[in-house]
C-alpha cells in the first residue's frame, strides 16, 4: 500500500514509522509546506519521497491528513475532490465535529474516515516522531456510518497496526469528551506556566527548585500554539464549559483556604484522589 | 553512623535506602506510628530495627524527621529535648517557616538543620521508596546560620550522598518559592481531577480516552491529604497569593475564548511556552 501523509510532524511522522515497521506500506509520500521537515523526514527514513499534493494523492491508496485542525478542515474537501472511488482519506485531528461537518455534503464523503489517536507529546516535528507512540492507546473513529465499508476497513487495519484499540463515537460526543479529558489539561498547564512566570521572577529559582511534580504538571505548557489555538477555536463551547467548571473548582480551594476550612480541603483532595482508581484500572 | 528515621514513608524510606547504599550508615532505626509500615520496611531492608522514639534517639547520631509538616512541627521540640549536644536532627518537610519558628528559642536549636529535598511522587509508604530518587535534584537548607557548624556539615554530607545539589535559603523565601513552584501544582492538579470527575460522569470514558497528556497533568491529584492539607495550612498566605494569580490566568483564557480573541490566546500560549527554555536549560 502506498500512503501520502499531509503534515510530517510528530503524529504524521510517528504513524509513518509504525506503518513501515509493520510492513503495511512500502512507500510513503510526504507532503508539507515546511521543506525542512520534509528533508529531515527523508534523512530519518520516515518518508520515501517528498511530493506536492496532486502527485502524492494520485499515487496513493491512502491519504492521511496530519496538520492542525483548521488547516485540515480546509484541505479535506480539496483532497476529496482529487481522489477516485478506490482511494481512502483519514485525518488525525483532536476535534472532529468541524471536519466532519465541512464535508457532510461532499459527493465523496464516504471515502473519508474521521480518526483521532489519543496520543501526543509537547514536542513537534519529524525529529520527535516515535514508532511505538500509539501502542495500547485508544484510537477514536467518529461517524463510522458516514464512511464506506471498505474505507472503514482500511482505517481499522491501520488502527490495528498502530496497536491501538478502536473506540467508536459520534463527532459531537467526541468533542465533548476530549474537552473534558484533553483540552482542559492544556489550558490548565498553560495557565500554570503563566502563573509561575508571573510570580516567580527569578528564572534560576524555577530551574533549580523545579521538582518532577511541577515538571509533570506544566509539561503540556510547552505545546505549540499552531496546533492548540485551532483546537480551542473549533471546540470553543465545550472548552468554555469545562473551563468554567475548573475555575469553580479552584475557587472552592481558595474560599476554603481563606476560611481556614481545612476539613473541606481534605474532602476536595479525597475526591480528587478518586482519579487514581479510574486511571490505574 | 547510626540513624533514626521518624516516618518510614516515601521520603524517609528513600533516604534510608540511599544512605545504606552509600555506606553512610550501617544501622537505621525506624520510628513510625504505623506498625505495618515498619514491618514492611524491615522486609524491604529499608530499616534494621523498629524502635520507639526514646530508644531510637538514644542510639542515633542523626535523627531524620520525615512525617507530615504539622506533626513534624509538633515532634521537633520533643526530639531536641531528648538529644545531647553531639547529636544532629534534620527534617525533610515541604514548608520551612513554621518548623524553624517552632524551635527558634529552644536551647538546642543549633543541633537542628532545616532541610527540604525537591523530590516527591504521588505515591506513599515504604513500598514506594526508591534509592535513586534524589539524584540530581535540589536539596534546600534553610536558615543555616541558626545551626551549629558540625551539625550543618553532617547534613551537607547527607545531601552530597543523596547526590543532590545544596541550595541555601531563608525559611520565609523557601515557603514563597515552593508555593509558586510546587504547592500550586498540586492544587491545580486536584482541581483538574475534580473538574473532570464532575463533568465526565462516564468513568469508562475517562479510562479509555485518557492520554499521556492528561495523566501527566493530573498525576499529582493522586497525592494524599495527610501530607498536603498540613502544607496548605502552614503555607496558607503564599498559596492563596499564587492561587489568586492562577485563577486570574485562567480567566484570561476564558475571557479571550468568550470574545473569540484567538490572537490573545496565541499570545498567552507563546508566553507559557517560555517555560520550556527555563526547565530544559
Coordinates of C-alpha atoms in Angstrom, one line a residue:
Chain A
X1 CA 0.0 0.0 0.0
X2 CA 1.2 3.5 -0.9
X3 CA 0.5 6.3 1.5
X4 CA 0.6 10.1 1.4
X5 CA 0.9 11.9 4.6
X6 CA 0.0 15.5 4.7
X7 CA 1.9 17.1 7.5
X8 CA 5.1 15.2 8.5
X9 CA 5.2 16.3 12.2
X10 CA 5.0 14.4 15.5
X11 CA 1.8 12.5 14.6
X12 CA 2.2 12.1 10.8
X13 CA 5.8 11.0 11.3
X14 CA 5.1 8.6 14.1
X15 CA 2.3 6.9 12.0
X16 CA 4.7 6.6 9.0
X17 CA 7.4 5.0 11.2
X18 CA 5.0 2.4 12.7
X19 CA 3.3 1.5 9.4
X20 CA 6.7 1.0 7.7
X21 CA 7.8 -1.2 10.7
X22 CA 4.7 -3.3 10.3
X23 CA 5.1 -3.5 6.5
X24 CA 1.7 -2.0 6.0
X25 CA 3.3 0.4 3.5
X26 CA 6.3 0.2 1.2
X27 CA 6.2 3.8 0.1
X28 CA 5.3 7.0 1.9
X29 CA 4.9 10.3 0.2
X30 CA 5.5 13.3 2.4
X31 CA 3.5 16.5 1.7
X32 CA 4.4 19.5 3.9
X33 CA 4.7 23.3 3.5
X34 CA 7.8 23.1 5.6
X35 CA 10.7 22.0 3.3
X36 CA 13.0 21.4 6.3
X37 CA 10.5 19.0 7.8
X38 CA 10.5 17.1 4.5
X39 CA 14.2 16.9 4.2
X40 CA 14.6 15.8 7.8
X41 CA 11.9 13.2 7.3
X42 CA 13.8 11.7 4.4
X43 CA 17.0 11.5 6.4
X44 CA 15.2 9.8 9.2
X45 CA 13.6 7.3 6.8
X46 CA 10.2 8.5 7.8
X47 CA 9.1 9.2 4.2
X48 CA 10.5 7.9 0.9
X49 CA 9.9 11.0 -1.2
X50 CA 8.5 14.5 -0.9
X51 CA 5.6 15.3 -3.2
X52 CA 3.2 18.1 -4.0
X53 CA -0.5 17.5 -3.1
X54 CA -1.6 16.4 -6.6
X55 CA 1.3 13.9 -7.2
X56 CA 1.1 12.4 -3.7
X57 CA -2.6 11.8 -3.9
X58 CA -2.5 10.5 -7.5
X59 CA -0.1 7.8 -6.4
X60 CA -1.5 6.7 -3.1
X61 CA -4.1 4.3 -1.8
X62 CA -4.5 6.1 1.5
X63 CA -4.1 9.8 2.3
X64 CA -3.5 10.7 5.9
X65 CA -4.1 14.4 6.9
X66 CA -2.0 15.2 9.9
X67 CA -2.0 19.0 10.1
X68 CA -3.6 21.5 12.6
X69 CA -7.3 21.1 12.7
X70 CA -8.1 24.4 11.0
X71 CA -5.9 23.6 8.0
X72 CA -7.2 20.0 8.0
X73 CA -10.7 21.3 7.7
X74 CA -9.8 23.5 4.8
X75 CA -7.8 20.9 2.9
X76 CA -10.1 17.9 3.2
X77 CA -12.7 19.0 0.6
X78 CA -9.8 19.6 -1.9
X79 CA -8.4 16.2 -1.2
X80 CA -11.8 14.5 -1.7
X81 CA -12.1 16.4 -5.0
X82 CA -8.8 14.9 -6.2
X83 CA -9.4 11.2 -5.3
X84 CA -11.1 8.3 -7.0
X85 CA -13.7 6.0 -5.5
X86 CA -10.9 3.5 -4.8
X87 CA -8.9 5.8 -2.5
X88 CA -9.3 6.4 1.2
X89 CA -8.7 9.6 3.3
X90 CA -8.3 9.8 7.0
X91 CA -7.4 12.6 9.4
X92 CA -5.9 12.5 12.9
X93 CA -7.3 15.8 14.4
X94 CA -8.1 16.5 18.0
X95 CA -11.5 17.9 17.2
X96 CA -14.0 16.1 15.0
X97 CA -17.3 17.9 14.7
X98 CA -15.9 20.7 12.5
X99 CA -14.1 18.5 10.0
X100 CA -16.9 16.0 9.7
X101 CA -19.4 18.9 9.1
X102 CA -17.2 20.5 6.5
X103 CA -17.7 17.6 4.1
X104 CA -21.1 16.3 5.1
X105 CA -22.5 17.1 1.6
X106 CA -19.4 16.2 -0.4
X107 CA -20.1 13.6 -3.0
X108 CA -17.0 11.6 -1.9
X109 CA -17.8 11.9 1.9
X110 CA -17.9 8.2 2.2
X111 CA -14.2 7.8 1.2
X112 CA -13.2 9.8 4.4
X113 CA -12.8 8.3 7.9
X114 CA -12.6 10.7 10.8
X115 CA -10.0 9.4 13.3
X116 CA -8.3 10.7 16.4
X117 CA -5.4 8.8 18.1
X118 CA -5.3 9.6 21.8
X119 CA -1.6 10.2 22.0
X120 CA 0.6 13.3 21.7
X121 CA 3.5 15.0 23.4
X122 CA 4.5 18.5 23.9
X123 CA 7.1 18.1 21.1
X124 CA 6.8 18.7 17.4
X125 CA 8.4 18.0 14.1
X126 CA 9.7 14.7 12.5
X127 CA 12.6 14.5 14.9
X128 CA 10.0 13.9 17.7
X129 CA 8.3 11.0 15.9
X130 CA 8.4 7.6 17.7
X131 CA 7.1 4.4 16.1
X132 CA 5.8 3.0 19.4
X133 CA 3.8 6.1 20.3
X134 CA 0.3 4.8 19.9
X135 CA 0.7 1.3 21.3
X136 CA -2.0 0.5 23.9
X137 CA -3.8 3.8 23.5
X138 CA -7.3 4.5 22.2
X139 CA -8.0 5.3 18.6
X140 CA -11.3 7.0 18.1
X141 CA -13.2 6.6 14.9
X142 CA -16.1 9.1 14.5
X143 CA -19.4 8.8 12.5
X144 CA -18.4 5.4 11.1
X145 CA -21.8 5.2 9.4
X146 CA -20.9 8.0 7.0
X147 CA -17.9 6.1 5.7
X148 CA -17.9 3.4 3.0
X149 CA -17.4 -0.1 4.4
X150 CA -14.1 -0.7 2.5
X151 CA -12.7 2.7 3.6
X152 CA -13.6 1.9 7.2
X153 CA -11.9 -1.5 7.0
X154 CA -8.7 0.1 5.6
X155 CA -8.6 2.6 8.5
X156 CA -9.5 -0.1 11.1
X157 CA -6.5 -2.1 9.8
X158 CA -4.3 1.0 10.3
X159 CA -5.6 1.3 13.8
X160 CA -4.8 -2.3 14.5
X161 CA -1.3 -2.0 13.1
X162 CA -0.7 1.1 15.2
X163 CA -1.6 -1.3 18.1
X164 CA -4.4 1.0 19.3
X165 CA -7.8 -0.2 20.4
X166 CA -10.6 1.3 18.4
X167 CA -13.4 3.3 20.0
X168 CA -16.5 4.4 18.0
X169 CA -18.2 7.7 18.8
X170 CA -20.2 10.4 17.1
X171 CA -18.2 13.5 16.4
X172 CA -20.2 15.7 18.8
X173 CA -19.7 13.4 21.7
X174 CA -16.0 13.1 20.9
X175 CA -15.6 16.8 21.1
X176 CA -17.4 17.0 24.5
X177 CA -15.3 14.1 25.9
X178 CA -11.9 15.4 24.6
X179 CA -12.7 18.9 26.0
X180 CA -13.0 17.3 29.4
X181 CA -10.1 14.9 29.2
X182 CA -7.6 16.5 27.0
X183 CA -8.2 20.1 26.0
X184 CA -8.7 21.4 29.6
X185 CA -5.4 19.9 30.7
X186 CA -3.6 22.1 28.2
X187 CA -5.3 25.3 29.3
X188 CA -4.6 24.3 33.0
X189 CA -1.0 23.7 32.1
X190 CA -0.6 26.9 30.1
X191 CA -2.2 28.9 32.9
X192 CA 0.0 27.3 35.5
X193 CA 3.2 28.2 33.5
X194 CA 2.0 31.8 33.1
X195 CA 1.2 31.9 36.8
X196 CA 4.7 30.8 37.8
X197 CA 6.3 33.0 35.2
X198 CA 4.3 36.0 36.6
X199 CA 5.0 35.3 40.2
X200 CA 8.5 33.8 40.1
X201 CA 10.7 36.5 38.6
X202 CA 13.9 34.6 39.4
X203 CA 14.2 32.2 36.5
X204 CA 17.1 30.5 38.1
X205 CA 15.0 29.6 41.1
X206 CA 12.4 27.9 38.9
X207 CA 15.1 26.0 37.2
X208 CA 16.8 25.0 40.4
X209 CA 13.7 24.2 42.5
X210 CA 11.5 22.6 39.8
X211 CA 10.7 19.1 41.1
X212 CA 9.4 16.3 39.0
X213 CA 5.9 17.1 40.2
X214 CA 6.0 20.7 38.8
X215 CA 7.6 19.5 35.5
X216 CA 4.9 16.9 35.1
X217 CA 2.0 19.3 35.7
X218 CA 3.5 22.0 33.4
X219 CA 4.7 19.7 30.7
X220 CA 1.8 20.4 28.3
X221 CA 2.5 24.1 28.5
X222 CA 5.4 23.5 26.1
X223 CA 2.9 22.6 23.4
X224 CA 2.8 24.9 20.4
X225 CA 0.0 27.4 19.6
X226 CA 0.0 26.4 15.9
X227 CA -1.7 23.2 17.0
X228 CA -3.7 24.3 20.0
X229 CA -5.3 27.6 19.1
X230 CA -7.3 25.9 16.3
X231 CA -8.4 23.2 18.7
X232 CA -9.7 25.8 21.2
X233 CA -11.4 27.6 18.3
X234 CA -13.1 24.6 16.9
X235 CA -14.2 23.3 20.3
X236 CA -14.9 26.6 21.9
X237 CA -18.2 25.9 23.6
X238 CA -17.2 22.6 25.2
X239 CA -13.8 24.1 26.3
X240 CA -15.6 27.1 27.9
X241 CA -18.0 24.8 29.7
X242 CA -15.3 22.8 31.3
X243 CA -13.1 25.8 31.9
X244 CA -15.9 27.4 33.9
X245 CA -16.1 24.3 36.0
X246 CA -12.4 24.2 36.5
X247 CA -12.4 27.8 37.7
X248 CA -15.2 26.9 40.1
X249 CA -13.2 24.0 41.5
X250 CA -10.2 26.3 42.1
X251 CA -12.4 28.8 43.8
X252 CA -13.5 26.1 46.2
X253 CA -9.9 25.6 47.3
X254 CA -9.4 29.4 47.5
X255 CA -12.5 30.0 49.6
X256 CA -11.8 27.1 51.9
X257 CA -8.2 28.3 52.4
X258 CA -9.5 31.9 53.2
X259 CA -11.9 30.5 55.8
X260 CA -9.3 28.1 57.3
X261 CA -11.8 25.3 56.4
X262 CA -9.2 22.5 56.2
X263 CA -11.8 19.8 56.6
X264 CA -13.3 20.9 53.3
X265 CA -9.9 21.0 51.6
X266 CA -9.4 17.4 52.9
X267 CA -12.7 16.5 51.3
X268 CA -11.8 18.1 48.0
X269 CA -8.5 16.2 48.0
X270 CA -10.2 12.9 48.9
X271 CA -12.5 13.4 46.0
X272 CA -9.6 14.2 43.6
X273 CA -7.8 11.1 44.8
X274 CA -10.5 9.0 43.1
X275 CA -8.8 9.7 39.8
X276 CA -6.2 7.1 40.8
X277 CA -8.8 4.4 40.8
X278 CA -10.0 5.4 37.4
X279 CA -6.7 5.9 35.7
X280 CA -4.9 2.9 37.2
X281 CA -7.6 0.4 36.5
Chain B
X1 CA 26.8 6.4 61.7
X2 CA 23.5 5.2 63.3
X3 CA 20.4 7.0 62.1
X4 CA 16.8 7.2 63.3
X5 CA 14.2 8.0 60.8
X6 CA 10.8 9.2 62.1
X7 CA 8.3 8.3 59.5
X8 CA 9.2 5.5 57.2
X9 CA 7.3 6.5 54.1
X10 CA 8.2 7.5 50.6
X11 CA 10.8 10.1 51.6
X12 CA 12.1 8.6 54.8
X13 CA 12.4 5.2 53.1
X14 CA 14.1 6.6 50.0
X15 CA 16.7 8.4 52.2
X16 CA 17.4 5.2 54.2
X17 CA 17.9 3.1 51.0
X18 CA 20.3 5.6 49.5
X19 CA 22.3 6.2 52.7
X20 CA 22.7 2.4 53.2
X21 CA 23.8 2.0 49.5
X22 CA 26.4 4.7 50.0
X23 CA 27.6 3.2 53.3
X24 CA 26.9 6.4 55.2
X25 CA 25.0 4.4 57.8
X26 CA 25.3 0.8 59.0
X27 CA 22.2 0.9 61.1
X28 CA 18.8 2.6 60.7
X29 CA 16.1 2.7 63.4
X30 CA 12.6 3.1 62.1
X31 CA 10.1 5.1 64.2
X32 CA 6.5 5.1 62.9
X33 CA 3.0 5.1 64.4
X34 CA 2.1 2.7 61.5
X35 CA 3.3 -0.8 62.5
X36 CA 2.6 -2.1 59.0
X37 CA 5.0 0.4 57.5
X38 CA 7.6 -0.7 60.0
X39 CA 7.2 -4.4 59.3
X40 CA 7.2 -3.7 55.5
X41 CA 10.3 -1.5 55.9
X42 CA 12.2 -4.4 57.7
X43 CA 11.2 -6.8 54.9
X44 CA 12.4 -4.4 52.3
X45 CA 15.8 -3.8 54.1
X46 CA 15.0 -0.2 54.5
X47 CA 15.4 -0.2 58.2
X48 CA 17.3 -2.6 60.5
X49 CA 15.0 -2.3 63.5
X50 CA 11.8 -0.7 64.7
X51 CA 12.2 1.4 67.8
X52 CA 10.2 3.8 70.0
X53 CA 11.2 7.5 69.9
X54 CA 13.3 7.4 73.1
X55 CA 15.3 4.2 72.2
X56 CA 15.8 5.3 68.6
X57 CA 17.1 8.8 69.6
X58 CA 19.3 7.5 72.4
X59 CA 21.2 5.2 70.0
X60 CA 21.5 7.5 66.9
X61 CA 24.0 10.1 65.7
X62 CA 21.4 11.6 63.4
X63 CA 17.6 11.8 63.6
X64 CA 15.7 12.5 60.4
X65 CA 12.1 13.7 60.8
X66 CA 10.1 12.6 57.7
X67 CA 6.4 13.0 58.7
X68 CA 3.7 15.5 57.6
X69 CA 4.7 19.1 58.3
X70 CA 2.1 19.6 61.1
X71 CA 3.3 16.5 63.0
X72 CA 7.0 17.4 62.3
X73 CA 6.5 20.8 63.9
X74 CA 5.0 19.2 67.0
X75 CA 7.6 16.5 67.4
X76 CA 10.7 18.6 66.8
X77 CA 10.8 20.3 70.2
X78 CA 10.4 16.9 71.9
X79 CA 13.2 15.4 69.9
X80 CA 15.5 18.4 70.7
X81 CA 14.6 17.9 74.4
X82 CA 15.9 14.3 74.2
X83 CA 19.2 14.7 72.4
X84 CA 22.7 15.6 73.6
X85 CA 25.0 18.2 72.1
X86 CA 26.7 15.6 70.0
X87 CA 23.6 14.6 68.1
X88 CA 22.0 16.2 65.0
X89 CA 18.4 16.5 63.9
X90 CA 17.1 17.3 60.4
X91 CA 13.7 17.3 58.8
X92 CA 12.6 17.0 55.2
X93 CA 9.3 19.0 55.2
X94 CA 7.9 20.9 52.3
X95 CA 7.3 24.1 54.4
X96 CA 10.0 25.6 56.5
X97 CA 8.9 28.8 58.2
X98 CA 6.6 27.1 60.7
X99 CA 9.1 24.4 61.8
X100 CA 12.0 26.8 62.1
X101 CA 9.9 29.2 64.1
X102 CA 8.6 26.5 66.4
X103 CA 12.1 25.9 67.9
X104 CA 13.7 29.4 67.5
X105 CA 14.1 29.8 71.2
X106 CA 14.9 26.1 72.0
X107 CA 18.2 25.8 73.9
X108 CA 19.3 23.1 71.4
X109 CA 18.1 24.9 68.2
X110 CA 21.6 24.8 66.8
X111 CA 21.5 20.9 66.6
X112 CA 18.7 21.2 64.1
X113 CA 19.1 21.7 60.3
X114 CA 16.0 22.5 58.3
X115 CA 16.1 20.7 55.0
X116 CA 13.8 20.1 52.0
X117 CA 14.7 17.7 49.2
X118 CA 12.9 18.8 46.0
X119 CA 11.6 15.4 45.1
X120 CA 8.4 13.5 45.6
X121 CA 5.8 11.4 43.9
X122 CA 2.1 10.9 44.2
X123 CA 2.8 7.5 46.0
X124 CA 3.3 6.8 49.7
X125 CA 4.6 4.2 52.1
X126 CA 7.9 2.3 52.2
X127 CA 6.9 0.2 49.1
X128 CA 7.2 3.4 47.1
X129 CA 10.8 4.2 48.3
X130 CA 13.5 4.4 45.6
X131 CA 17.2 4.8 46.4
X132 CA 17.9 6.9 43.3
X133 CA 15.0 9.4 43.9
X134 CA 17.0 12.4 44.8
X135 CA 19.9 12.2 42.4
X136 CA 20.4 15.5 40.5
X137 CA 17.7 17.4 42.4
X138 CA 18.0 20.4 44.6
X139 CA 18.3 20.0 48.4
X140 CA 17.3 23.2 50.2
X141 CA 18.9 24.0 53.5
X142 CA 17.2 26.8 55.4
X143 CA 18.5 29.3 58.0
X144 CA 21.9 27.7 58.0
X145 CA 23.2 30.4 60.4
X146 CA 21.0 29.0 63.1
X147 CA 22.6 25.6 63.0
X148 CA 25.9 24.6 64.6
X149 CA 28.8 24.2 62.1
X150 CA 29.3 20.5 62.8
X151 CA 25.5 19.8 62.5
X152 CA 25.4 21.6 59.2
X153 CA 28.4 19.6 58.0
X154 CA 26.7 16.3 58.8
X155 CA 23.6 17.3 56.9
X156 CA 25.7 18.7 54.0
X157 CA 27.3 15.3 53.8
X158 CA 23.9 13.6 53.7
X159 CA 22.9 15.9 50.9
X160 CA 26.1 15.0 49.0
X161 CA 25.4 11.3 49.4
X162 CA 21.9 11.7 48.3
X163 CA 23.5 13.2 45.1
X164 CA 21.6 16.4 45.5
X165 CA 23.0 19.9 45.0
X166 CA 22.6 22.1 48.0
X167 CA 20.8 25.4 47.9
X168 CA 20.7 27.8 50.8
X169 CA 17.7 30.0 51.5
X170 CA 16.0 31.6 54.4
X171 CA 12.8 29.8 55.5
X172 CA 10.4 32.6 54.5
X173 CA 11.8 32.8 51.0
X174 CA 11.7 29.0 50.7
X175 CA 8.0 29.0 51.5
X176 CA 7.3 31.7 48.9
X177 CA 9.2 29.9 46.2
X178 CA 7.8 26.4 46.9
X179 CA 4.2 27.9 46.9
X180 CA 5.0 29.1 43.4
X181 CA 6.8 26.1 42.1
X182 CA 5.4 23.1 44.0
X183 CA 2.3 23.8 46.1
X184 CA 0.2 25.4 43.4
X185 CA 0.9 22.5 41.0
X186 CA -0.9 20.2 43.5
X187 CA -3.9 22.5 43.8
X188 CA -4.1 22.8 40.0
X189 CA -4.0 19.0 39.7
X190 CA -6.5 18.4 42.4
X191 CA -8.9 20.9 40.9
X192 CA -8.4 19.4 37.4
X193 CA -9.2 15.9 38.7
X194 CA -12.4 17.3 40.4
X195 CA -13.3 19.1 37.2
X196 CA -13.1 16.0 35.1
X197 CA -14.9 13.9 37.7
X198 CA -17.7 16.5 37.9
X199 CA -18.1 16.8 34.1
X200 CA -17.3 13.4 32.9
X201 CA -19.8 11.1 34.5
X202 CA -18.7 8.1 32.4
X203 CA -15.7 6.7 34.3
X204 CA -15.0 4.2 31.5
X205 CA -14.7 7.1 29.0
X206 CA -12.0 8.8 31.3
X207 CA -10.2 5.5 31.5
X208 CA -10.4 4.8 27.8
X209 CA -9.6 8.3 26.4
X210 CA -7.1 9.4 29.0
X211 CA -4.0 10.3 27.0
X212 CA -0.5 10.6 28.4
X213 CA -1.0 14.3 28.5
X214 CA -4.0 14.2 30.8
X215 CA -2.3 11.5 33.0
X216 CA 0.7 13.8 33.4
X217 CA -1.2 16.9 34.3
X218 CA -3.5 15.1 36.8
X219 CA -0.8 12.8 38.3
X220 CA -0.3 14.9 41.4
X221 CA -4.0 14.7 42.2
X222 CA -3.3 11.2 43.5
X223 CA -1.2 12.7 46.4
X224 CA -2.6 12.1 49.8
X225 CA -4.4 14.7 52.0
X226 CA -2.4 13.5 55.1
X227 CA 0.6 15.2 53.6
X228 CA -0.9 18.1 51.7
X229 CA -3.5 19.6 53.9
X230 CA -0.8 20.5 56.5
X231 CA 1.3 22.0 53.8
X232 CA -1.5 24.3 52.6
X233 CA -2.3 25.1 56.2
X234 CA 1.3 26.1 57.0
X235 CA 1.8 28.0 53.8
X236 CA -1.7 29.5 53.5
X237 CA -0.8 33.1 52.7
X238 CA 1.7 32.3 50.0
X239 CA -0.5 29.6 48.5
X240 CA -3.5 31.9 48.4
X241 CA -1.4 34.6 46.7
X242 CA -0.3 32.3 43.9
X243 CA -3.8 30.6 43.7
X244 CA -5.3 34.1 43.1
X245 CA -2.9 34.7 40.3
X246 CA -3.6 31.2 38.8
X247 CA -7.4 31.9 38.7
X248 CA -6.6 35.3 37.1
X249 CA -4.6 33.5 34.4
X250 CA -7.4 31.0 33.7
X251 CA -9.8 33.9 33.5
X252 CA -7.7 35.4 30.7
X253 CA -8.2 32.2 28.7
X254 CA -11.9 32.2 29.5
X255 CA -12.5 35.8 28.6
X256 CA -10.4 35.5 25.4
X257 CA -12.4 32.4 24.3
X258 CA -15.7 34.2 25.0
X259 CA -14.7 37.1 22.9
X260 CA -13.2 34.9 20.1
X261 CA -9.9 36.7 20.7
X262 CA -7.7 34.0 19.4
X263 CA -4.7 36.3 18.9
X264 CA -4.7 36.9 22.6
X265 CA -4.9 33.1 23.3
X266 CA -1.9 32.7 21.0
X267 CA 0.0 35.3 22.9
X268 CA -0.9 33.6 26.2
X269 CA 0.4 30.2 24.8
X270 CA 3.6 31.8 23.5
X271 CA 4.3 33.2 26.9
X272 CA 3.6 29.8 28.5
X273 CA 5.9 28.2 26.1
X274 CA 8.8 30.1 27.7
X275 CA 8.7 27.5 30.5
X276 CA 10.4 25.1 28.1
X277 CA 13.5 27.3 27.9
X278 CA 13.6 27.6 31.7
X279 CA 13.0 23.9 32.5
X280 CA 15.2 22.4 29.8
X281 CA 18.3 24.5 30.4

